[in-house]
Coordinates of C-alpha atoms in Angstrom, one line a residue:
M264 CA 0.0 0.0 0.0
D265 CA 1.3 3.4 -1.0
L266 CA 0.3 6.0 1.6
K267 CA 1.1 9.6 1.8
P268 CA 0.3 12.3 4.4
G269 CA -3.3 13.3 4.2
D270 CA -4.6 9.9 3.1
V271 CA -7.5 8.5 5.2
V272 CA -7.2 5.0 6.6
I273 CA -9.0 2.7 8.9
L274 CA -7.9 -0.3 10.9
K275 CA -8.7 -3.5 9.0
S276 CA -10.5 -4.7 12.2
G277 CA -12.7 -1.5 12.1
G278 CA -12.8 1.7 14.2
H279 CA -12.5 5.4 13.5
S280 CA -11.1 6.7 10.3
M281 CA -7.6 8.2 10.7
T282 CA -5.6 10.7 8.7
V283 CA -2.0 9.7 7.8
A284 CA 0.4 12.3 9.3
E285 CA 3.7 10.6 8.4
V286 CA 4.5 7.6 6.3
K287 CA 8.0 7.1 7.4
D288 CA 7.1 6.1 10.9
G289 CA 3.6 4.8 10.0
A290 CA 2.1 7.6 12.2
C291 CA -1.7 8.3 11.9
V292 CA -3.6 11.2 13.5
W293 CA -7.3 11.1 14.2
M294 CA -9.9 13.0 16.2
G295 CA -11.8 11.3 19.0
G296 CA -15.5 11.6 19.7
E297 CA -14.9 14.4 22.2
G298 CA -12.6 16.4 19.9
D299 CA -9.4 15.0 21.4
L300 CA -6.5 14.6 18.9
F301 CA -4.7 11.2 18.9
R302 CA -1.5 10.1 17.3
E303 CA -0.4 6.5 16.9
T304 CA 2.3 4.6 15.1
L305 CA 0.8 1.6 13.3
S306 CA 2.1 -1.0 10.9
L307 CA 0.9 -0.7 7.4
A308 CA -0.2 -4.3 7.6
V309 CA -3.1 -3.4 9.9
L310 CA -4.4 -0.4 7.8
E311 CA -6.8 -0.1 4.9
Q312 CA -7.0 3.0 2.8
I313 CA -10.5 4.4 2.4
E314 CA -12.0 7.0 0.0
V315 CA -13.5 10.1 1.5
E316 CA -16.5 11.3 -0.5
D317 CA -17.5 14.9 -0.8
S318 CA -20.4 15.8 1.5
D319 CA -23.7 16.6 -0.1
D320 CA -23.7 19.8 1.9
E321 CA -20.9 21.2 -0.2
E322 CA -22.8 20.3 -3.4
E323 CA -26.0 21.9 -2.2
D324 CA -24.1 25.1 -1.2
E325 CA -22.6 25.3 -4.7
E326 CA -26.0 24.9 -6.3
E327 CA -27.5 27.6 -4.1
D328 CA -24.7 30.0 -5.0
E329 CA -25.3 29.3 -8.7
E330 CA -29.0 30.0 -8.4
E331 CA -28.4 33.3 -6.5
E332 CA -26.0 34.4 -9.3
E333 CA -28.6 33.6 -12.0
V334 CA -31.2 35.7 -10.1
A335 CA -29.0 38.7 -9.7

């Protein structure tokens, strides 16, 4: 697996998604449910890269902006 800082991964066994901070040391950073920031060094063998989809909110905001521009 070819990871780079900013990639989002999850443990193969499940859990919270984590953002890769450093690849050299296998370090991942993630936010806990209470907003706490965690940092852990993990073997690449236990991680699976996941795709992060754009939220629908961003698309709706863009459509609203376009509609407002057409009205003006």
